[in-house]
mmCIF file of C-alpha atoms and ligand atoms in Angstrom:
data_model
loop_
_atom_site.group_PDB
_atom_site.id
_atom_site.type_symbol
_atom_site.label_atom_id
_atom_site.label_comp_id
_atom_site.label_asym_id
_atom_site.label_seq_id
_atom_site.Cartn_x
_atom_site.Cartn_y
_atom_site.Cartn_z
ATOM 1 C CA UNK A 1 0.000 0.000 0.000
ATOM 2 C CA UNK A 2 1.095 3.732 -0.691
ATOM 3 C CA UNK A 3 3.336 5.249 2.077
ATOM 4 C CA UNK A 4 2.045 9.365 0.484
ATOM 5 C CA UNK A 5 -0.391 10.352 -1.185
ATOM 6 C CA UNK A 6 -0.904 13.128 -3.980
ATOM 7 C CA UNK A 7 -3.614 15.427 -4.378
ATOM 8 C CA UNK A 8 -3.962 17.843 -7.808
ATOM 9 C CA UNK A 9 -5.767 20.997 -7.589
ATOM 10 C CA UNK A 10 -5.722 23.783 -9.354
ATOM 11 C CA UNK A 11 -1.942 24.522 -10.582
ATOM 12 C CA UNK A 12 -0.684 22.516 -7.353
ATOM 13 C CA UNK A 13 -0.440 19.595 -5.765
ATOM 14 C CA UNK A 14 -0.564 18.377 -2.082
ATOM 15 C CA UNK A 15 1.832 15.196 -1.206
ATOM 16 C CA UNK A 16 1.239 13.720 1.957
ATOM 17 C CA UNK A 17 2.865 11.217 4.059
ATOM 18 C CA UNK A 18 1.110 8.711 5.054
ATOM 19 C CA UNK A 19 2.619 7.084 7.901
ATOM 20 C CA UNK A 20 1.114 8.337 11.337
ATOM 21 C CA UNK A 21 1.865 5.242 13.206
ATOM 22 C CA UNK A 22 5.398 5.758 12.807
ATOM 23 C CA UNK A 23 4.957 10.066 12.851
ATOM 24 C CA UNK A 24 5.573 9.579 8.809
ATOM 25 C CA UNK A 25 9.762 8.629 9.293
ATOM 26 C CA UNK A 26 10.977 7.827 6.199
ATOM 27 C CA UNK A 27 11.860 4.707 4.672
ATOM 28 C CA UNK A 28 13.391 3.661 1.828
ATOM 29 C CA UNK A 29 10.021 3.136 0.074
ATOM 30 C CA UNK A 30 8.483 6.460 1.033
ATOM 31 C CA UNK A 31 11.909 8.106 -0.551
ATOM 32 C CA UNK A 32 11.252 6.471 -3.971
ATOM 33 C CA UNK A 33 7.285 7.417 -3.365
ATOM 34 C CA UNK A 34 7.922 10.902 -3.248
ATOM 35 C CA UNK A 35 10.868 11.437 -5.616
ATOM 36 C CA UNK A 36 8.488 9.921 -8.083
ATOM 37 C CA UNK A 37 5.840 12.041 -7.597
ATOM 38 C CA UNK A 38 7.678 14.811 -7.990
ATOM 39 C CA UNK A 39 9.339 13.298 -11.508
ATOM 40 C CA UNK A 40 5.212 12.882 -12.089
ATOM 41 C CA UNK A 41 4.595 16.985 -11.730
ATOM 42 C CA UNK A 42 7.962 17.717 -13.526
ATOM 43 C CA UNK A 43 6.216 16.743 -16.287
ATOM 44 C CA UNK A 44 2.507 17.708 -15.750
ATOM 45 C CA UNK A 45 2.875 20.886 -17.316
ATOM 46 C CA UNK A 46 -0.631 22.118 -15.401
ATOM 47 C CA UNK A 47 1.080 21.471 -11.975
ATOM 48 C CA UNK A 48 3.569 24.967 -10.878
ATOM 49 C CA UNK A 49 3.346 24.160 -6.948
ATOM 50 C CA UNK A 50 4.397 21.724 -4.447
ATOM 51 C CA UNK A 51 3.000 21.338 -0.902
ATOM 52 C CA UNK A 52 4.092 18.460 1.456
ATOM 53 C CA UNK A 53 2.695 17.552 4.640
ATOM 54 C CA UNK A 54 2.603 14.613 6.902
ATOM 55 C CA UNK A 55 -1.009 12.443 7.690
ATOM 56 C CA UNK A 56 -2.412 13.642 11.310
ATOM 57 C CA UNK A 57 -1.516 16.464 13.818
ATOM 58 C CA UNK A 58 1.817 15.155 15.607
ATOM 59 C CA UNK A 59 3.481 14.633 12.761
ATOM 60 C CA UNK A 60 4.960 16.368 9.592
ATOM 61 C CA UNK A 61 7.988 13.719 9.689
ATOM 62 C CA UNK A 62 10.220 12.314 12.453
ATOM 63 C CA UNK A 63 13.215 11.738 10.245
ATOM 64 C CA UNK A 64 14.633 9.147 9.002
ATOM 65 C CA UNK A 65 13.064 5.525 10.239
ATOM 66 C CA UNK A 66 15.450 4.795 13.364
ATOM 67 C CA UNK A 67 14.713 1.068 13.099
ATOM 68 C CA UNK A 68 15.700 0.742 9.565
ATOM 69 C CA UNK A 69 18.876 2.394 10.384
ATOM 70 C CA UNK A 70 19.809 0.379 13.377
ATOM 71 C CA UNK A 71 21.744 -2.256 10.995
ATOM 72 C CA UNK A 72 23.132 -0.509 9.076
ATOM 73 C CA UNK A 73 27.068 -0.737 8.028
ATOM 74 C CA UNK A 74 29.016 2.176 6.148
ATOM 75 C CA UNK A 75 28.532 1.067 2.234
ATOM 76 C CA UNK A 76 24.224 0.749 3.607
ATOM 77 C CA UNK A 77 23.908 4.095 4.960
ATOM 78 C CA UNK A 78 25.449 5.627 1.861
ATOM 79 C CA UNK A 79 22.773 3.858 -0.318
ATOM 80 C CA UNK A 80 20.377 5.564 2.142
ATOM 81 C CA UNK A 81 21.927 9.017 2.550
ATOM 82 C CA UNK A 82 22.501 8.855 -1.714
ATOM 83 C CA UNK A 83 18.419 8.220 -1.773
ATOM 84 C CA UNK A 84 17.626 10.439 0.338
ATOM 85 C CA UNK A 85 19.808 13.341 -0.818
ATOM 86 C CA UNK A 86 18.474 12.291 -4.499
ATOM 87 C CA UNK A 87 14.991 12.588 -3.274
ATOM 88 C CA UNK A 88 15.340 16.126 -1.781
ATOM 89 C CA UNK A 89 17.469 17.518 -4.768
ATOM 90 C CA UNK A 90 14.706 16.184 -6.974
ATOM 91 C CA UNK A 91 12.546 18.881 -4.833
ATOM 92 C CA UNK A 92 14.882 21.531 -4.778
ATOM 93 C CA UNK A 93 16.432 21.108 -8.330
ATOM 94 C CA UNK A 94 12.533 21.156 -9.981
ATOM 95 C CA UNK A 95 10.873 23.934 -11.413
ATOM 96 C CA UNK A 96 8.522 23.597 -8.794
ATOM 97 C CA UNK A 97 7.378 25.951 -6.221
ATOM 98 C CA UNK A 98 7.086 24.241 -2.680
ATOM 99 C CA UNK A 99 6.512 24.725 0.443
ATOM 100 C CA UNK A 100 6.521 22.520 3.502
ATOM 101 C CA UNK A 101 3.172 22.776 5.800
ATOM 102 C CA UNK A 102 4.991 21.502 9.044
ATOM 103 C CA UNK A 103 2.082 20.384 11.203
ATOM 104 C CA UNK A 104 3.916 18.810 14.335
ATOM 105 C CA UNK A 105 7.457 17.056 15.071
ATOM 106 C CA UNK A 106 9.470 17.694 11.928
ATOM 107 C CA UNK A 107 12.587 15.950 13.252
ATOM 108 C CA UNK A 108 15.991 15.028 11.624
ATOM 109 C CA UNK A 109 15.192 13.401 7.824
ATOM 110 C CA UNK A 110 11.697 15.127 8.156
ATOM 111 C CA UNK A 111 13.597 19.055 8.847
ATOM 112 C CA UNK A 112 15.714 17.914 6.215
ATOM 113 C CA UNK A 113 13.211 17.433 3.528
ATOM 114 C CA UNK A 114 11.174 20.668 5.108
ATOM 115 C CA UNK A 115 14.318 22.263 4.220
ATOM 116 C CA UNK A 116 14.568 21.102 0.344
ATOM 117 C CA UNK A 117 11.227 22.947 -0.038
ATOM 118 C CA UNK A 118 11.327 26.996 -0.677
ATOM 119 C CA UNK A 119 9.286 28.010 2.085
ATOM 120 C CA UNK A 120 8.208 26.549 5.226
ATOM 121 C CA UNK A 121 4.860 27.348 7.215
ATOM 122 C CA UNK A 122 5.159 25.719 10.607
ATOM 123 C CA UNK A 123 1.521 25.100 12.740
ATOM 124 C CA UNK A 124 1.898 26.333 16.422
ATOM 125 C CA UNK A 125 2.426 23.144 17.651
ATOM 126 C CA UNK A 126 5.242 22.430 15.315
ATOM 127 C CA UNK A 127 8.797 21.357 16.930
ATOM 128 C CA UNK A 128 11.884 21.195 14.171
ATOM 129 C CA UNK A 129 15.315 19.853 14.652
ATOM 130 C CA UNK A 130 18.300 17.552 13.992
ATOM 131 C CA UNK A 131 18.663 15.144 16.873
ATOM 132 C CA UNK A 132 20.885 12.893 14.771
ATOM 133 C CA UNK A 133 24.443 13.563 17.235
ATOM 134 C CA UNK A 134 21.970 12.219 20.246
ATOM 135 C CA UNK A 135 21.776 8.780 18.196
ATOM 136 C CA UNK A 136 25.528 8.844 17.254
ATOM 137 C CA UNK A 137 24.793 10.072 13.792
ATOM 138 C CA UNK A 138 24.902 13.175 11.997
ATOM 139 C CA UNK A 139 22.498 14.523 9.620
ATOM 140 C CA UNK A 140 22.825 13.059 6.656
ATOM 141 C CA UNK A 141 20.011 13.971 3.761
ATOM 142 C CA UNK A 142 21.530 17.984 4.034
ATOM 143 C CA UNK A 143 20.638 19.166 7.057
ATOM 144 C CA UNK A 144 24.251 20.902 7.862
ATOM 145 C CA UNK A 145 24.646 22.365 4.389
ATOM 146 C CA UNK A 146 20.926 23.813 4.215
ATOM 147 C CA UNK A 147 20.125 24.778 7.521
ATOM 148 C CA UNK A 148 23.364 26.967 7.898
ATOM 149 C CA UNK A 149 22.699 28.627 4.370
ATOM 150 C CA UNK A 150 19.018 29.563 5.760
ATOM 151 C CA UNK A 151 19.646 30.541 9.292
ATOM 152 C CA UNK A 152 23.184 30.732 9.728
ATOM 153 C CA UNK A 153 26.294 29.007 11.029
ATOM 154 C CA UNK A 154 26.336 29.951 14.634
ATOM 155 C CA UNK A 155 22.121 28.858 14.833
ATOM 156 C CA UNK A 156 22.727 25.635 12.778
ATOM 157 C CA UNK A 157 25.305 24.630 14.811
ATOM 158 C CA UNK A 158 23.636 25.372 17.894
ATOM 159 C CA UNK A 159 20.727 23.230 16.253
ATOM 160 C CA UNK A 160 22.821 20.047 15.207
ATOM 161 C CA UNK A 161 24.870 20.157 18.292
ATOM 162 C CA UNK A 162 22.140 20.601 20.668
ATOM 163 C CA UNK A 163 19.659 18.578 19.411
ATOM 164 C CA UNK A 164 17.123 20.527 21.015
ATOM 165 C CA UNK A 165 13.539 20.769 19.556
ATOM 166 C CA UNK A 166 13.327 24.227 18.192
ATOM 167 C CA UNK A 167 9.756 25.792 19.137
ATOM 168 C CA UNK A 168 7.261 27.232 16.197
ATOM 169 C CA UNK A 169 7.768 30.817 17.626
ATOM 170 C CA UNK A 170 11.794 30.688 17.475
ATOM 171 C CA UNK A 171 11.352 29.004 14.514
ATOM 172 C CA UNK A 172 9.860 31.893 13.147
ATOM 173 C CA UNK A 173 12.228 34.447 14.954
ATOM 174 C CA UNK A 174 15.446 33.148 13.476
ATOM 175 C CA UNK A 175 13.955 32.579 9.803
ATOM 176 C CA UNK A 176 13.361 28.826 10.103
ATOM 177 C CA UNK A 177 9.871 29.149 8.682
ATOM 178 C CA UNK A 178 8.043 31.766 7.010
ATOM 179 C CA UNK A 179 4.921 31.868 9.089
ATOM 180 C CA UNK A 180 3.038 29.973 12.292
ATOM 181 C CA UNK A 181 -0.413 29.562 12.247
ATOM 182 C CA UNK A 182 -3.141 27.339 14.068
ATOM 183 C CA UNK A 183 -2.572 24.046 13.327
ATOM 184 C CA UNK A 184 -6.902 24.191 11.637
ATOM 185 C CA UNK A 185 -5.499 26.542 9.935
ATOM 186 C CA UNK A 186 -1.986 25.568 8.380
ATOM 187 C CA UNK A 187 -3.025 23.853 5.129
ATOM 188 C CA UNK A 188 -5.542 26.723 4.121
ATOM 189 C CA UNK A 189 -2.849 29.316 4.669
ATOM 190 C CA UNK A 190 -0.375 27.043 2.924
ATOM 191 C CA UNK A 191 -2.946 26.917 -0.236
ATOM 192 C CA UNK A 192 -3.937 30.549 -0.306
ATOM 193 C CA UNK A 193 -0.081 31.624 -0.229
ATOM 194 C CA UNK A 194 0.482 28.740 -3.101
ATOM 195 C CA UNK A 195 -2.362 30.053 -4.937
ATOM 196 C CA UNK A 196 -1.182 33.503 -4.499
ATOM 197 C CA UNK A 197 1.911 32.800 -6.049
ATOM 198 C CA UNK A 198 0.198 30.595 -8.726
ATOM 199 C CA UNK A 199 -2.395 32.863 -9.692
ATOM 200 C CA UNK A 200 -1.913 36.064 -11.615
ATOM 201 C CA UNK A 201 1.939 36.285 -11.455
ATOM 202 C CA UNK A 202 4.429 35.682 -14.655
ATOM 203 C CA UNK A 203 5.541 31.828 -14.487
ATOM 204 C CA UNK A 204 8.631 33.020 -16.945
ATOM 205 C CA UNK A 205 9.942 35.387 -14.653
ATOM 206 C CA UNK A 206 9.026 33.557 -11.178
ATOM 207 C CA UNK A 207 11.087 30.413 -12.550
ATOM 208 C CA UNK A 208 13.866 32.923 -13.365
ATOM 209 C CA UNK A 209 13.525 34.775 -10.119
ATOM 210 C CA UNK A 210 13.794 31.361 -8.045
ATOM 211 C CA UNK A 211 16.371 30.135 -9.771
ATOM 212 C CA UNK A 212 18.790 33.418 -8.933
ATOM 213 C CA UNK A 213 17.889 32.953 -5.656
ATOM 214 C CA UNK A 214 19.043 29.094 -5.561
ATOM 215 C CA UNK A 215 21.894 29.398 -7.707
ATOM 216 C CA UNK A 216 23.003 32.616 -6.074
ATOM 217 C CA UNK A 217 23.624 31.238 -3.065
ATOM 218 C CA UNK A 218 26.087 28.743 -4.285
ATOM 219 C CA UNK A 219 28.439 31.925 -5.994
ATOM 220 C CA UNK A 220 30.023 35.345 -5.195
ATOM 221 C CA UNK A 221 27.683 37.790 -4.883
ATOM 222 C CA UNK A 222 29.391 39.581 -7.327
ATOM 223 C CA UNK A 223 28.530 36.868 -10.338
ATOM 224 C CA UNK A 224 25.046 36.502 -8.614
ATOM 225 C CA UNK A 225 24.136 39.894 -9.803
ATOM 226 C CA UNK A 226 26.192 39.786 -13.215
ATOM 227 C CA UNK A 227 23.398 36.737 -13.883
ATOM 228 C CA UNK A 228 20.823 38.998 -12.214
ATOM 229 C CA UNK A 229 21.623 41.448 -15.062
ATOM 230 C CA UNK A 230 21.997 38.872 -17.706
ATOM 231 C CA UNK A 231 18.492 37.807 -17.153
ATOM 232 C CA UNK A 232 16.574 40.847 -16.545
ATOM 233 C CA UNK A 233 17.775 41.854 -19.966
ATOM 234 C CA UNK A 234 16.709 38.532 -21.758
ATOM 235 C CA UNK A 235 13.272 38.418 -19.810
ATOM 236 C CA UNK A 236 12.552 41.469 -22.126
ATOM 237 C CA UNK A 237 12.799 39.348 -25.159
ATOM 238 C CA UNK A 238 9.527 37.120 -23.686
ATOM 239 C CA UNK A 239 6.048 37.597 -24.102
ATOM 240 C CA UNK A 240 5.309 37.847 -20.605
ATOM 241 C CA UNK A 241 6.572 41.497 -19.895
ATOM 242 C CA UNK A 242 4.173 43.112 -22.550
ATOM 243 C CA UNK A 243 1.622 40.874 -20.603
ATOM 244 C CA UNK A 244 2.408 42.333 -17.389
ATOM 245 C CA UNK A 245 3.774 46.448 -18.144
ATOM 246 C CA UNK A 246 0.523 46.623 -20.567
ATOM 247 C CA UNK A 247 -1.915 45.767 -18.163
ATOM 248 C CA UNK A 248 -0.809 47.852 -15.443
ATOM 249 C CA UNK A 249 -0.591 50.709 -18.185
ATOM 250 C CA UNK A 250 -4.296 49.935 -18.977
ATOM 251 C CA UNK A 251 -5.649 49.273 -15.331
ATOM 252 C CA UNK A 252 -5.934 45.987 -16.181
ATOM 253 C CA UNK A 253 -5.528 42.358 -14.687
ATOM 254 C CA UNK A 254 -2.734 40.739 -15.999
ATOM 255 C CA UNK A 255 -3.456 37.703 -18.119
ATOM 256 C CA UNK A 256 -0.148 35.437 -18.312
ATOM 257 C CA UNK A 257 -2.195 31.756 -18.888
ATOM 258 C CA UNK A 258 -1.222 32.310 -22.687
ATOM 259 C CA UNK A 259 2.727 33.335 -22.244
HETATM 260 N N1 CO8 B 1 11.821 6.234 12.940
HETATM 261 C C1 CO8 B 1 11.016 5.183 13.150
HETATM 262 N N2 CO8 B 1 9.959 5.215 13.983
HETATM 263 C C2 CO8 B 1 9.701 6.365 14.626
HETATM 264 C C3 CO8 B 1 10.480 7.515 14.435
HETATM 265 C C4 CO8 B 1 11.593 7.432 13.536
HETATM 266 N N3 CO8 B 1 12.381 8.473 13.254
HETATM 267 N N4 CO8 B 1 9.993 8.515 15.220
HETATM 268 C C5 CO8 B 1 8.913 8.000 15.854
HETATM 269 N N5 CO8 B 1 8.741 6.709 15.495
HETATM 270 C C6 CO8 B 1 7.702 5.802 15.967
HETATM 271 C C7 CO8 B 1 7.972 5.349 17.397
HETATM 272 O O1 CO8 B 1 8.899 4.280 17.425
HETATM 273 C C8 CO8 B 1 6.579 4.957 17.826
HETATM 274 O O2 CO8 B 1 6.290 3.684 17.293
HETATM 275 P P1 CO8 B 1 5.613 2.546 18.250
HETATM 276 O O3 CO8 B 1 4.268 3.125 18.630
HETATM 277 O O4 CO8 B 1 5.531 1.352 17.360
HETATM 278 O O5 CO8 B 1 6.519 2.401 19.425
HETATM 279 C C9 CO8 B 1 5.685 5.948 17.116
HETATM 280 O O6 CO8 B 1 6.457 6.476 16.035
HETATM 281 C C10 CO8 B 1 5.243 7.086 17.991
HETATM 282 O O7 CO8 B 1 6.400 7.675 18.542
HETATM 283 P P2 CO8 B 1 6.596 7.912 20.118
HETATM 284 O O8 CO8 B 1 5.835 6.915 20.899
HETATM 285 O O9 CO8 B 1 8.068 7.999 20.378
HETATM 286 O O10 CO8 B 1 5.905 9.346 20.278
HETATM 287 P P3 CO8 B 1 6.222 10.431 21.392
HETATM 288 O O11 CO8 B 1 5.159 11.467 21.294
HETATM 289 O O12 CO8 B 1 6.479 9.815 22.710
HETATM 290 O O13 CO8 B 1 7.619 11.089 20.898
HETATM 291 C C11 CO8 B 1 9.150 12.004 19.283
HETATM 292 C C12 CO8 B 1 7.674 11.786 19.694
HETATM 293 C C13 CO8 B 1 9.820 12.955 20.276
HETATM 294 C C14 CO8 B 1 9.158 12.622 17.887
HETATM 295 C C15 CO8 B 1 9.882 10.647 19.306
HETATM 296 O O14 CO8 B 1 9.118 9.718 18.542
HETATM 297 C C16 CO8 B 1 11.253 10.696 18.733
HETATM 298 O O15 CO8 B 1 12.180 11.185 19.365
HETATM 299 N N6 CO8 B 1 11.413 10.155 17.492
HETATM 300 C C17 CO8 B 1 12.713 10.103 16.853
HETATM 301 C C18 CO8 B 1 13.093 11.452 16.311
HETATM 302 C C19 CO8 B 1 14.486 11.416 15.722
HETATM 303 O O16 CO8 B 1 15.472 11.175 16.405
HETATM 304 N N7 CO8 B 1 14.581 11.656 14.404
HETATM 305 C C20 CO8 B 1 15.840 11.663 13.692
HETATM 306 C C21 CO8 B 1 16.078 10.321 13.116
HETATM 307 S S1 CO8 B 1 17.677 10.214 12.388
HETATM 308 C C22 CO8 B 1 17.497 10.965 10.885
HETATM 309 O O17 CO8 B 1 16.455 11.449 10.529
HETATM 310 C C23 CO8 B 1 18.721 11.011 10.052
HETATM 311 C C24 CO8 B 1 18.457 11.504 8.638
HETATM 312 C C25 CO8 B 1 19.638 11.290 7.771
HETATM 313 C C26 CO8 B 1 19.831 9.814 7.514
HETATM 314 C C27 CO8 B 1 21.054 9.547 6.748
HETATM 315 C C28 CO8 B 1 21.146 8.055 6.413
HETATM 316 C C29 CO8 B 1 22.496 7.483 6.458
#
């Protein structure tokens, strides 16, 4: 039986894992579950967004499934850490907008693949962190090279070497997640930002926008806003700026479902 589940709607979908028993840890099979859904929207051209949650209100992932990892010798655990790195660069790397709707524990593997996603909305009763060091392990699907890009070194590594359970409200105060809202009411905030950003905006220029922030943050700053340049000059040979300058010239709504 499926381990997640995917919902279409209207220009997004909602993947959900569907573990509660085990607060939705990961195994092997639920890696390969939702790396191929996301290969599935790659190529769905209707599909722009990407929300993930976890089945029930403790849970939006554990990490990594503890018992599956027990046995494991050095050539095993690279198998796993390869699968589960390929899973969340399959989620970072796509065109796809996403955004994690953290509604509980999101601990180890499950901050991890919280972090793969652009945004994060945590509910209030949301705890993150990387408890790996407390089980002799380190993280090991990203978790010390994204969490120190998004928050910083010195809060990373008080993160990773703590191991403490980071709280929705400090979450939000160090730039963890984007917002915190009542856990009723985290999956219709998380759809009315995705359909926000899915509804009357350019899909051209937020795909080149996104992708300048990623790939920014992997060069000098300096080269960053060479590219910047690069593309803000070639967006102008696209359809989708006469779209967008001619209908705010014209008090109009901009129509970009043709560009
Ligand atoms: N793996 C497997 N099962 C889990 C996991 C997990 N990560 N987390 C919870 N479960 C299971 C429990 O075993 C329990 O099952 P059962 O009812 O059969 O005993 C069930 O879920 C409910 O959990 P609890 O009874 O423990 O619930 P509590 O409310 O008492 O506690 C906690 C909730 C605090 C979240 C607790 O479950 C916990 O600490 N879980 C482990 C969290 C953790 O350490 N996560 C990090 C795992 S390591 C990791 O993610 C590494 C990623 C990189 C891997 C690289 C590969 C080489």
């Amino acid at each position: 039986m499926a381990l997640t589940s995917l919902e279409k709607k209207n220009q997004y979908a909602i993947l959900t894992i569907q573990r509660p028993e085990a607060l939705n840890a990961l195994n092997e099979d639920i890696l390969t579950e939702i790396h191929g859904h996301v290969e599935e929207l790659n190529s769905d051209s209707s599909i722009r967004g990407l929300i993930i949650t976890g089945a029930g209100e403790k849970a939006f992932c554990a990490g990594a499934d503890i018992g599956q990892m027990a046995s494991f010798n050095p050539e095993q655990a690279e198998v796993f850490a390869r699968k589960g790195h390929k899973t969340m660069n399959a989620i970072a790397g796509s065109d796809l907008i996403s955004i994690a709707a953290i509604n509980g524990f999101a601990l180890g593997g499950g901050l991890e693949l919280a972090l793969s996603c652009d945004m994060r909305i945590a509910s209030e009763n949301a705890r993150m962190g990387l408890p790996e060091t407390g089980l002799g392990i380190i993280p090991g699907f990203g978790g010390t090279q994204r969490l120190a890009r998004l928050v910083g070194p010195a809060l990373a590594l008080e993160i990773i070497l703590s191991g403490t359970q980071v709280k929705s409200d400090r979450a939000l105060q160090i730039g963890l997640v984007n917002q915190v809202v009542e856990l009723a009411e985290l999956l219709p905030t998380v759809e009315k930002l995705m359909g926000t950003i899915t509804g009357k905006k350019g899909p051209e220029a937020q795909k080149i926008a996104r992708w300048l922030v990623h790939s920014g943050l992997e060069q000098p700053l300096s080269a960053g806003l060479e590219r910047e340049i690069n593309e803000f000059s070639q967006i102008f040979s696209r359809e989708e700026p006469r779209i967008g300058l001619n209908a705010f010239k014209e008090k109009k709504e901009p129509d970009f479902s043709g560009s």
